[in-house]
XYZ file of C-alpha atoms in Angstrom:
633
model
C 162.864 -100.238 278.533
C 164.081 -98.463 275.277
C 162.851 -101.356 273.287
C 159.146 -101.236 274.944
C 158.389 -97.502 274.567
C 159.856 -97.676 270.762
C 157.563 -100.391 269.627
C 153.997 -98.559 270.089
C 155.755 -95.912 267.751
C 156.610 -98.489 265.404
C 153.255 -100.318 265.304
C 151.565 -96.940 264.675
C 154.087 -95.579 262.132
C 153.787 -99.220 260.054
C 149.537 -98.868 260.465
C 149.805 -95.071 259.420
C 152.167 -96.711 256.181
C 149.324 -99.019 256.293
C 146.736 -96.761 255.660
C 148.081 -94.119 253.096
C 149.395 -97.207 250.818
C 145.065 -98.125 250.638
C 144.401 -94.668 250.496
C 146.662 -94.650 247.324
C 145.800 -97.641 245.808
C 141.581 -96.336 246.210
C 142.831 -93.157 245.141
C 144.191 -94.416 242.096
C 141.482 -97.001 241.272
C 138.899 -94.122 241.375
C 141.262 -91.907 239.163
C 141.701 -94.392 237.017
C 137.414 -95.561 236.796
C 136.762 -92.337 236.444
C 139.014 -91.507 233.482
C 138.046 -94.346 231.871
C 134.281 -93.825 232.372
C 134.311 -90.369 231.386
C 136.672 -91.181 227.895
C 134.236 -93.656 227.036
C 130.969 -91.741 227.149
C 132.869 -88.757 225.388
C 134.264 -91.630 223.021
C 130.865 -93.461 222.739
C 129.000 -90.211 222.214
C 131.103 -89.071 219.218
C 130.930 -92.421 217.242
C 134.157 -93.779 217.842
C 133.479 -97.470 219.575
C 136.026 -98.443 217.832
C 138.964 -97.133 219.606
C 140.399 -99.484 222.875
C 140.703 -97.420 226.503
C 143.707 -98.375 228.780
C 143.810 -96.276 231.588
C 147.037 -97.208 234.300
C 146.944 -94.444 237.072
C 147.159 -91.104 235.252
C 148.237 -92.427 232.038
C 146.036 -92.763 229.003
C 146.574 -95.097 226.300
C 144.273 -95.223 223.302
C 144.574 -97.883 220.602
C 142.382 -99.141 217.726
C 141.704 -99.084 213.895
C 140.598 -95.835 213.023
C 139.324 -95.622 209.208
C 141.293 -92.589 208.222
C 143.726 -90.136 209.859
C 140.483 -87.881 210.598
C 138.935 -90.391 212.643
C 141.860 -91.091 214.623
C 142.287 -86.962 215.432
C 138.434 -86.807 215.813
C 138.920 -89.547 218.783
C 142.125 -87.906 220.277
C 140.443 -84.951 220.918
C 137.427 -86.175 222.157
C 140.046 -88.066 225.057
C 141.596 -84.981 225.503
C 138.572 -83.771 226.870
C 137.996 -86.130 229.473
C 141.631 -85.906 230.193
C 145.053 -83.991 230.041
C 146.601 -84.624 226.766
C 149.934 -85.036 227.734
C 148.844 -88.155 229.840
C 147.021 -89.677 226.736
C 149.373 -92.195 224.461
C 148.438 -92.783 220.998
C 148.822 -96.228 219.631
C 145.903 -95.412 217.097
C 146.429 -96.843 214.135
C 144.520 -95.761 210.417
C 142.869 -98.686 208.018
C 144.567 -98.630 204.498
C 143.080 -96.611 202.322
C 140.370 -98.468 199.760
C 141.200 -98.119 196.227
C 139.117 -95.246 194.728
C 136.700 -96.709 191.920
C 136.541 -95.114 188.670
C 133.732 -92.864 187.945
C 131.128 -94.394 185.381
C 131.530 -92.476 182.058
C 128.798 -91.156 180.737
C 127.652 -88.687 177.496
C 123.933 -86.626 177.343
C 123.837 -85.896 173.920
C 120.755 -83.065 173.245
C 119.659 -82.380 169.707
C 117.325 -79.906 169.132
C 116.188 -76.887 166.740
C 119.206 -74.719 167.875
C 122.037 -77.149 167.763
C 123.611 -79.619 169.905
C 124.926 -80.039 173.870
C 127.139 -82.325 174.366
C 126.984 -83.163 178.884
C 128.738 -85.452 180.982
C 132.261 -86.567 182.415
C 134.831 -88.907 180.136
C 138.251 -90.248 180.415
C 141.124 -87.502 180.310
C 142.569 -90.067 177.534
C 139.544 -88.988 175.073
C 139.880 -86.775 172.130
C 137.282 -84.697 173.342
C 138.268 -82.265 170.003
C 137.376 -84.860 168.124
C 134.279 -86.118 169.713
C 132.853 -82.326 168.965
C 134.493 -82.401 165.531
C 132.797 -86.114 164.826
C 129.382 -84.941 166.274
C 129.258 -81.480 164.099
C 129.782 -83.253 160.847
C 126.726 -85.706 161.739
C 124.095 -82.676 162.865
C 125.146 -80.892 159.091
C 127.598 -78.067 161.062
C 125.177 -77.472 163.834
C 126.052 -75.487 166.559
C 127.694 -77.830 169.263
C 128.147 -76.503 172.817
C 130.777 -78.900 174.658
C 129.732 -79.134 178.245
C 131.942 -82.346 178.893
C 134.013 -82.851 182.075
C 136.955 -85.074 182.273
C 138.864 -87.061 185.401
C 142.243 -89.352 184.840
C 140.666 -92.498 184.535
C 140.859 -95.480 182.501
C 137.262 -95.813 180.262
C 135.655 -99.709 180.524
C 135.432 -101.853 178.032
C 133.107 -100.708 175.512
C 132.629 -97.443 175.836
C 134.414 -96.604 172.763
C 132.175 -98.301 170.542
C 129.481 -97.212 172.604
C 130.016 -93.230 171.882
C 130.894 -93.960 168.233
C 127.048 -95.909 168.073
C 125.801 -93.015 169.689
C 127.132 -89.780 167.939
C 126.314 -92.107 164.524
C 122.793 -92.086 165.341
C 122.452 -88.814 165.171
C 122.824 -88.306 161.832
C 118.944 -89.856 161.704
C 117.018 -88.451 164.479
C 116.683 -84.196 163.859
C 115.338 -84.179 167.937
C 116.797 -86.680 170.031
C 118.346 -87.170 173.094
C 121.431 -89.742 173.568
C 122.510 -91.374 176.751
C 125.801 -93.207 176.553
C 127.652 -95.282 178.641
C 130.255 -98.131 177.920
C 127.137 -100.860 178.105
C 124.162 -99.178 177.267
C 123.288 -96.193 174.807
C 119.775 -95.043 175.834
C 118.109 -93.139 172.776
C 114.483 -90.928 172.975
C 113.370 -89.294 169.572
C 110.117 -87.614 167.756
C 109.468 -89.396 164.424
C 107.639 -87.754 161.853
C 105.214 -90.747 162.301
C 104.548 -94.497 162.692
C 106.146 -95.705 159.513
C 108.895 -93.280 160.322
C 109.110 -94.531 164.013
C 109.722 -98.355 163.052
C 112.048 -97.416 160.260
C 114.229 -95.642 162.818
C 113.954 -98.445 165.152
C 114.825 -101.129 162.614
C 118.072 -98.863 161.669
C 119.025 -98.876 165.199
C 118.643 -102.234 166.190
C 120.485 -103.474 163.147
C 123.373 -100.568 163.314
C 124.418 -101.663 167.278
C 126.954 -103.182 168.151
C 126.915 -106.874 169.620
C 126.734 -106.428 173.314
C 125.560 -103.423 173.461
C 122.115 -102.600 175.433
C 120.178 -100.770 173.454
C 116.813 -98.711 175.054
C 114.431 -96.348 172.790
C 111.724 -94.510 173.415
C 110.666 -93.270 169.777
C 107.471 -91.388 169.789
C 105.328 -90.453 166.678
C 102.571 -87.219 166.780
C 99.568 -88.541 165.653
C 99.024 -88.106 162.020
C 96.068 -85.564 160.832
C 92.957 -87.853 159.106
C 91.202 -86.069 156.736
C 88.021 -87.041 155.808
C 88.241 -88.598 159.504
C 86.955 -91.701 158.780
C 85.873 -95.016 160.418
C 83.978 -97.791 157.970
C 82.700 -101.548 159.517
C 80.785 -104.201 157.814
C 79.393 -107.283 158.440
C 78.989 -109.610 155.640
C 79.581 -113.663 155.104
C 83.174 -113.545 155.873
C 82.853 -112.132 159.228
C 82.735 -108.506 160.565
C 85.758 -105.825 159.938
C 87.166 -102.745 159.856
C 87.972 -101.420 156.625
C 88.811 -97.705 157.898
C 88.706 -97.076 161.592
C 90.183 -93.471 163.256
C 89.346 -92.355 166.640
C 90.194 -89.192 168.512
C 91.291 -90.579 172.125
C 92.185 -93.963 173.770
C 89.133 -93.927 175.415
C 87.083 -94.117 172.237
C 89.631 -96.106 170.549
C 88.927 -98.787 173.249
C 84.943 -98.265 173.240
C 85.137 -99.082 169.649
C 87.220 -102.455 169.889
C 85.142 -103.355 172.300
C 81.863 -102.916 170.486
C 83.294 -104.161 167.709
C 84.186 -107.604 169.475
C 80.755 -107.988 170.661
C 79.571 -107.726 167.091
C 82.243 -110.765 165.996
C 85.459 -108.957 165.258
C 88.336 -110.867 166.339
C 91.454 -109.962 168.189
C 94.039 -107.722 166.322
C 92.140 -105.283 165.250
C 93.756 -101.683 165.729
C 92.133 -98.611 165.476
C 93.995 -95.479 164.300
C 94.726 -92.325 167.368
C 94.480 -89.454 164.875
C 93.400 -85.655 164.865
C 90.900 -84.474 162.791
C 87.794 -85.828 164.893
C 84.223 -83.559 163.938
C 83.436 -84.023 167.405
C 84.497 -85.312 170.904
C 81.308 -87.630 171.401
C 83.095 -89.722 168.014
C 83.765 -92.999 169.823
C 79.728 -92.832 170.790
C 78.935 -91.793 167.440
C 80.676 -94.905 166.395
C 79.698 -97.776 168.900
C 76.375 -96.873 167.865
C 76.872 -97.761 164.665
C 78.530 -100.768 165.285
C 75.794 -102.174 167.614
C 72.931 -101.214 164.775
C 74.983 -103.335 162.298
C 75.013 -106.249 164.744
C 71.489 -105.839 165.406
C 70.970 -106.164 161.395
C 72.841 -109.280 161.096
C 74.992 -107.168 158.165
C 75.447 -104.278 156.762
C 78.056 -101.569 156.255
C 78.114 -98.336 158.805
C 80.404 -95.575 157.573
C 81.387 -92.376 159.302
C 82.970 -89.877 157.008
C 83.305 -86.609 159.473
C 79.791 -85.865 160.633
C 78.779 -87.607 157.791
C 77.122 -91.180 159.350
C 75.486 -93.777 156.398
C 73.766 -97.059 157.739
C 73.520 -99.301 154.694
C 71.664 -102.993 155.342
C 71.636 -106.555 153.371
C 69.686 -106.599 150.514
C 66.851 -108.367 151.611
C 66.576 -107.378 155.508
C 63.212 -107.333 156.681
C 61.589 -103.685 156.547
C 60.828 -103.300 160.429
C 63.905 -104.644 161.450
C 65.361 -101.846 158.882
C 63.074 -99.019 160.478
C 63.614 -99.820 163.869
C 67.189 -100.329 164.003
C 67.796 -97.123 162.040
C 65.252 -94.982 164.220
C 67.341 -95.759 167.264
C 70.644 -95.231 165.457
C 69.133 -91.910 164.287
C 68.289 -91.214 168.343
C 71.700 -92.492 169.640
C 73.847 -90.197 167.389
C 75.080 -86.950 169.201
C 73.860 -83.815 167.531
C 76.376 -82.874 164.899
C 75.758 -86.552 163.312
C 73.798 -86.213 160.051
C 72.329 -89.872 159.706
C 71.665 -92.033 155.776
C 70.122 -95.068 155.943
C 69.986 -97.397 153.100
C 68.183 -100.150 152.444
C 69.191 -101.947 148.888
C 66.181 -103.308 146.644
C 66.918 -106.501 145.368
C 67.143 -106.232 141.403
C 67.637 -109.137 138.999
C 69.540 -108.572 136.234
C 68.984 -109.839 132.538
C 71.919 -112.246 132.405
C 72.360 -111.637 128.416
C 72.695 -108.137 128.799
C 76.328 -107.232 129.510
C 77.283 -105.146 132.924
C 79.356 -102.028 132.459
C 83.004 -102.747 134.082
C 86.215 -100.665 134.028
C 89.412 -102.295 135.630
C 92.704 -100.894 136.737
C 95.716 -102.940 137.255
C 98.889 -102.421 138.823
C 101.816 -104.706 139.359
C 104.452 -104.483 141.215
C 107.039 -103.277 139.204
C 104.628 -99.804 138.660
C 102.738 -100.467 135.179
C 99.392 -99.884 135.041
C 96.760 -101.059 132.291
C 93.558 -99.469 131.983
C 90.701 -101.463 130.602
C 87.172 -101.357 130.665
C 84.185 -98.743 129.127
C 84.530 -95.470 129.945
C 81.817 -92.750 128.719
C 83.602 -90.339 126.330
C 87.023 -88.641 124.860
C 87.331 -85.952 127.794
C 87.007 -88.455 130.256
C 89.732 -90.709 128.972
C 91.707 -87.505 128.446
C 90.704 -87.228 132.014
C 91.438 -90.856 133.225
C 94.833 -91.380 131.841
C 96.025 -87.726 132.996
C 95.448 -89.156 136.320
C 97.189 -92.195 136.436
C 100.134 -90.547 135.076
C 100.282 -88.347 137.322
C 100.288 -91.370 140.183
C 102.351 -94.032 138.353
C 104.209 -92.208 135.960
C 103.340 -91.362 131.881
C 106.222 -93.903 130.934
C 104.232 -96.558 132.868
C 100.284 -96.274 131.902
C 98.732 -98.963 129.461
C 95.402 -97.383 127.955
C 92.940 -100.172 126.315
C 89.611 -98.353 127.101
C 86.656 -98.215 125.017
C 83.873 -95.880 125.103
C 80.312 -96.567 125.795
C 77.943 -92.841 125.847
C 74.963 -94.962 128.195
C 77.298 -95.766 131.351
C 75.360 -95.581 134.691
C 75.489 -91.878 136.204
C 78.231 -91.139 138.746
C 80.256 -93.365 136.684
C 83.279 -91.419 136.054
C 83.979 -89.722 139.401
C 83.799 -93.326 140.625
C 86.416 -94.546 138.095
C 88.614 -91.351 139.079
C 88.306 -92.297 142.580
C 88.711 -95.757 142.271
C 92.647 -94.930 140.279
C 92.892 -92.137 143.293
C 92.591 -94.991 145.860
C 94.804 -97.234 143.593
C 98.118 -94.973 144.764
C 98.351 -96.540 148.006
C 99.078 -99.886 146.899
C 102.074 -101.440 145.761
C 100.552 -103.403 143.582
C 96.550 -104.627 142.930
C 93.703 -103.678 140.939
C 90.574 -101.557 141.150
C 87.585 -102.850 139.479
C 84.621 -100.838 138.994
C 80.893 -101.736 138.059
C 77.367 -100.915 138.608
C 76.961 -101.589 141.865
C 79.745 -101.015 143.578
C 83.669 -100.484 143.792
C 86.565 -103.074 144.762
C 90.065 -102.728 145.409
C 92.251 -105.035 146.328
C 95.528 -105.822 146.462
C 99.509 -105.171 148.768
C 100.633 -102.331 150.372
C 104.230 -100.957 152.113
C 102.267 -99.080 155.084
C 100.113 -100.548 157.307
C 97.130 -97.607 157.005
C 96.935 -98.312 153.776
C 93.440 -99.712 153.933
C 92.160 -96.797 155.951
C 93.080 -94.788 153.586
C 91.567 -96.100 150.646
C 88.864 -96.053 152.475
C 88.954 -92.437 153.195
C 89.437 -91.488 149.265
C 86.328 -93.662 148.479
C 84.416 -92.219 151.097
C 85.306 -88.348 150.491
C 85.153 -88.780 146.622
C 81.971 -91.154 146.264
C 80.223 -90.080 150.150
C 80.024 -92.005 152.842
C 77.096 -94.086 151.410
C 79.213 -95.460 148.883
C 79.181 -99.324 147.955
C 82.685 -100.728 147.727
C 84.865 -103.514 148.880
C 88.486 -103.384 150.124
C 90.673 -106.387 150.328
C 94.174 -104.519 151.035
C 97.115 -106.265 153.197
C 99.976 -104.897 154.216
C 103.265 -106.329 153.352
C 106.486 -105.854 155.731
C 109.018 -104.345 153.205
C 112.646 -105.387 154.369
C 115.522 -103.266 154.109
C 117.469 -102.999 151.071
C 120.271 -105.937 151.093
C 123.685 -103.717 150.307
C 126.234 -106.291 148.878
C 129.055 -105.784 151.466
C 132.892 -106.720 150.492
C 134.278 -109.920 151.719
C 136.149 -109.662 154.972
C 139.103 -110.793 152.709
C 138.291 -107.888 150.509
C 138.285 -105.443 153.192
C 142.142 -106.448 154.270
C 143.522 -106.592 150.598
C 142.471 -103.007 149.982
C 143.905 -101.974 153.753
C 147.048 -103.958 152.612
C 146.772 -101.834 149.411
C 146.433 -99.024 151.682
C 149.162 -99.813 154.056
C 151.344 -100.663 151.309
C 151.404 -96.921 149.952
C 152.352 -95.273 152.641
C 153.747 -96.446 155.916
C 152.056 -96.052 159.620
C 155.176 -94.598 161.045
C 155.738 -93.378 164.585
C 158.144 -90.626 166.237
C 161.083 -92.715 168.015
C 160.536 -94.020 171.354
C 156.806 -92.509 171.408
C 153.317 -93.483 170.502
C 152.830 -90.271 168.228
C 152.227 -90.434 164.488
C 154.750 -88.688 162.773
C 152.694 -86.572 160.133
C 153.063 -88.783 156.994
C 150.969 -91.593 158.605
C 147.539 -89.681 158.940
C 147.104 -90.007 155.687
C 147.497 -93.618 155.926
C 145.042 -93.928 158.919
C 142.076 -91.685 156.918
C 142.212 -94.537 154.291
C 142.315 -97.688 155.995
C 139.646 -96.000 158.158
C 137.500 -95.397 155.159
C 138.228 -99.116 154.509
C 137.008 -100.470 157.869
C 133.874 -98.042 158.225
C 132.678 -99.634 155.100
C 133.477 -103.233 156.184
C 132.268 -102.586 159.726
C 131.587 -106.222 161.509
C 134.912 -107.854 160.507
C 136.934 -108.597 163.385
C 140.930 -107.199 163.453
C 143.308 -107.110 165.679
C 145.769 -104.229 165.650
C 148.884 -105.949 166.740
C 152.003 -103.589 167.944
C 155.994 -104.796 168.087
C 158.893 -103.517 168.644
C 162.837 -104.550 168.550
C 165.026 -105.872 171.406
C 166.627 -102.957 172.156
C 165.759 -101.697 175.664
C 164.305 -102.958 178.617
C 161.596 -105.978 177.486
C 158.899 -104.124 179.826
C 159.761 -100.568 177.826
C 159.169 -102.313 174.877
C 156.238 -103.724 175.897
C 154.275 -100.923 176.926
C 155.688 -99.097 173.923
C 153.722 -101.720 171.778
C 150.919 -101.668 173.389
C 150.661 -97.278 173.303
C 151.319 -97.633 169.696
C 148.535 -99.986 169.252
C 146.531 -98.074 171.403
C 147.151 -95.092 169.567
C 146.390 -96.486 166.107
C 143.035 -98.252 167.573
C 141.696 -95.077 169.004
C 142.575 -92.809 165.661
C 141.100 -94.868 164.125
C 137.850 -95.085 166.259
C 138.252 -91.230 166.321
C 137.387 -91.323 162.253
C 133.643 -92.690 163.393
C 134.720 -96.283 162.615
C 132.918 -98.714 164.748
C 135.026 -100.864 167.207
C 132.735 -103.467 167.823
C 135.424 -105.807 165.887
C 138.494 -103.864 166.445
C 141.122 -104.417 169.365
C 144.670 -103.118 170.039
C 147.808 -105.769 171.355
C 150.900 -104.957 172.156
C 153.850 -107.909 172.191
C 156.766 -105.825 172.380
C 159.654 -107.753 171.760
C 158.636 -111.094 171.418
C 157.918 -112.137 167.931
C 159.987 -110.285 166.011
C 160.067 -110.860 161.994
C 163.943 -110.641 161.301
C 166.395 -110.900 163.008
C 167.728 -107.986 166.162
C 171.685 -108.377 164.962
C 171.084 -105.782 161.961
C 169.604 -102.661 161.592
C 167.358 -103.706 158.843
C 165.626 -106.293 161.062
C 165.564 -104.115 163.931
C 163.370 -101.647 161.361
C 161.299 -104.494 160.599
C 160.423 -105.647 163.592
C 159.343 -101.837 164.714
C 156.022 -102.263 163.077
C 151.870 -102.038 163.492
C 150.781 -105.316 161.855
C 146.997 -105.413 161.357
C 145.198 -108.897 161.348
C 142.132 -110.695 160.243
C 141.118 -113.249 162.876
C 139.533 -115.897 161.615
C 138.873 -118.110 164.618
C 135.992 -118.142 167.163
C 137.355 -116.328 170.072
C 135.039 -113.597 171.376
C 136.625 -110.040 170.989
C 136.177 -106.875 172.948
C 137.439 -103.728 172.049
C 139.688 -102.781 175.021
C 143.521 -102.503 174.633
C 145.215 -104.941 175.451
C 142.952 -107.555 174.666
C 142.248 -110.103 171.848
C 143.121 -113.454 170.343
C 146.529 -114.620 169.556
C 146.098 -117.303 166.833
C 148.070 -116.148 163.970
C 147.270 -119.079 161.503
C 145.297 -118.177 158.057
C 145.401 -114.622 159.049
C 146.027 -111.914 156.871
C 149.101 -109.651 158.006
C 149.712 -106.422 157.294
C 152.543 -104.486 158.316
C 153.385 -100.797 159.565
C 156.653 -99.638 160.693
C 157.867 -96.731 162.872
C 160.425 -93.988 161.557
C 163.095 -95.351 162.902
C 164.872 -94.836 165.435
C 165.502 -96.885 168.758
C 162.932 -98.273 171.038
């Protein structure tokens, strides 16, 4: 009977067990869904998908790769919002940190009226001293304002050479700016003018080193043109410009083009100048140039506001009047309009034409020949070419004739005027007209001879020009042997020893003397290739002598860069202990082999200029030796 009542109680006890062990189990299960939902939108709103969400009952456990140890907090506290912190475990761990990367060096170098700024961020390791020091003696003692920040970083290869190019060039450009970095040196300057904008650009370009980009953006003003003058002709070898100016690109364009329709072939330039009479020039002048064409030849000059239309002897009269009544309508006001139509004349052959001739060659000697009409005017003629070619250098062998055409001595004194362009040619003058022909240096030398003629003799003037312009190269400078160059640094090294303080890369005082003059050496044989090799004994650790090598090299390398050589050929080695020139068991050969050896290398290996790097043939090489003070390594 005991048994029987005590069972019911059991049966409900075990369901009511029953029930509160689901009740716990749902209980948890929603705990734990909703911890885990409400971490993950906290987690997922924040940015951090990265982390992994393990939630077992009340307990937490976050794990992951965060990127950096502000991530990881970032997430931790974003999960301590969604739940208690002490129930949250971190297993988080943080990404190893990604090697910073060196900033990219750069220099702004500004030259203007007031001096020079100097703006930008290089290596700690620089001389930055010496940079100013370098740039002030290229500017003539300009100020120099150093606005140059610096970070402890290594410099890439080339950027050395780079800001030794770069500080170099500005002894040639008064207004410039610089832009270096180790692989490109960006230059933009104001030349004086166009001959003056391809010298510098012919100086730079051959003064860079191999390797190096080089970018400029030279500009030129335009040059003044006074008469402003623009001359074209037709006649049986084609049409062409013998003098052409114009006052915009728009006009400058407008003429080509009308000048192409009328047979000019491609190539033709046309002078941007200042100076113009008026803005309606480039109309002016494509008027001209169609009334020639519609001649079939002829010569139309403008000289200022000066305009003169001159026609083939024998063009038919209508066509003449026609053409030149519609030229006369065409021109803008301020145009004051010739036109010329030649007679044809026959002259007696028996009777002798008047002719003076003017001859210069290329060394500067001029001879005069020819009739000219009296005393004062040969007093008047050879005063003039000395004063153009030099007294030393004028041949006189003139004769005088009293019945010379009028006009003829102002267009003998023009024609030697016109003559100073050239670098060498002749002027010939007769009755009829006025030729000049011969070489120039500058390529507007045509234009203007052909603004003397016009502004001396008027813009009606008769005369031919045949004047071409010859490329003049560089000077060749006779440069020493590369050979040369290391028998006067061994003469150099010889004197006085490269000598270091013991156990240190610094020059003890006696070898800057020694550095200034193979430095002088090596900025006058720039382009030979040497390697600045450093050694040391055995004493010490072989990696301490290593790195002690390479430091001294180092050192020597970038003194002398620091003395504005160029290092396009120059790099620094360091071998420490391992090809020593005597023998370690004496003092004597430990002092030998503590040395600076500098080396011509002879073979083709390609050389940069950073430390460390460079060729290792020593056959047919040229050594030269340096030793330290003494001392142990």
């Amino acid at each position: 009977m005991t048994f029987r009542r005590t069972v019911p109680h059991l049966l409900a006890l075990a369901a009511g067990a029953g029930l509160c062990l689901a009740a716990a189990v749902w209980t948890r299960n929603l705990v734990e869904s909703r911890t885990l939902r409400s971490i993950d939108a906290g987690l997922s709103q924040s940015g951090h998908e990265w982390t992994v969400v393990q939630v077992d009952g009340l307990h937490v456990v976050m794990s992951g790769i965060a990127p950096d140890d502000a991530t990881r907090f970032a997430a931790l506290s974003t999960a301590g919002r969604a739940a208690s912190s002490a129930r949250i475990t971190d297993q988080m761990e943080v990404a190893d940190p990604v090697a910073i990367r060196p900033p990219e060096f750069s220099i702004e170098i500004l030259r203007h009226d007031d001096g020079v700024s100097l703006v930008g961020l290089v290596p700690s390791s620089m001389d930055v001293e010496g940079l100013v020091s370098s740039v002030r003696e290229h500017v003539d003692d300009a100020p120099v304002s150093d606005l140059l920040g610096t970070v402890d970083f290594e410099p890439a290869d080339g950027w050395y050479r780079a800001v030794t190019f770069g500080v170099e060039a500005l002894a040639a450009l008064p207004r410039s700016k610089v832009s270096i970095t180790a692989s490109r040196v960006a230059i933009g300057a104001v030349a004086k003018d166009a001959d003056d904008r391809r010298r510098l650009e012919r100086l730079l370009r051959r003064d860079a080193p191999a390797g190096l980009e080089l970018a400029l953006s030279i500009s030129a003003p335009r040059p003044v043109v006074a008469p402003f003058t623009l001359r074209f002709l037709i006649g049986s070898d084609g049409a062409r410009f013998d003098a052409c100016a114009a006052d915009s690109e728009a006009a400058r364009d407008a003429i080509l083009e009308a000048a192409q329709g009328a047979g000019l072939g491609d190539g033709a330039t046309c002078t941007l100048a200042l100076g113009t009479p008026s803005t309606r020039w480039g109309e002016a002048a494509v008027a001209g140039i169609v009334a020639v064409a519609e001649l079939g030849g002829g010569t139309f000059t403008m000289s200022n506001a000066d305009v003169t239309l001159v026609a083939e002897a024998g063009t038919p009269l209508p066509r003449f009047e026609r053409v030149s009544a519609e030229l006369e309508v065409a021109l803008p006001p301020v145009f004051s309009l010739k036109a010329i139509l030649p007679e044809e004349v026959e002259q007696d052959e028996e009777v002798p034409l008047p002719e003076f001739m003017a001859t210069l060659s290329p060394e500067g000697h001029v001879q005069l020949r020819g009739k000219l009409g009296s005393d004062s005017t040969r007093a008047a003629v050879e005063s003039l070419a000395a004063a153009h070619f030099g007294i030393d250098h004028v041949y006189l062998a003139t004769v005088l004739d009293q019945d010379l055409p009028r006009g003829w001595t102002q267009r003998v004194l023009a024609a030697l005027e016109a003559m100073r362009f050239l670098s060498n040619g002749a002027a010939n003058v007769t009755v009829d007209k006025v030729t000049i022909s011969g070489n120039a240096a500058f390529e507007g030398a045509q234009s203007a001879v052909a603004r003397v003629l016009s502004d001396k003799l008027g813009a009606g003037a008769s005369y031919e020009l045949d004047v071409t312009h010859l490329e003049v190269s560089e000077p060749r400078i006779d440069l020493p042997t590369p050979e040369e160059c290391m028998a006067r640094v061994h003469e150099a090294a010889e004197r006085k020893k490269i000598t270091f303080n013991p156990a240190s890369s610094t020059f003890e005082d006696d070898a800057v003397e020694t550095i200034d003059a193979i430095a002088d050496i090596l900025r006058e044989c720039q382009g030979i290739r040497v390697e600045i090799s450093g050694h040391t004994d055995s004493q010490g650790r072989e990696t301490m002598n290593q790195r002690l090598s390479q430091a001294r090299a180092d050192a020597v390398l970038n003194a002398i860069l620091a003395r504005r050589v160029l290092g396009t050929g120059l790099v620094a080695k360091g071998y420490g202990e391992s090809r020593p020139a005597a023998s370690n068991d004496t003092a004597e050969g430990r002092e030998a082999n503590r040395r600076i050896e500098f080396r011509l290398i002879g073979g083709p290996e390609d050389l940069t200029d950073s430390p460390g790097s460079g060729a290792e043939t020593r056959s047919n090489d040229d050594v030269i030796e340096a030793s330290d003070g003494g001392g142990t390594e």
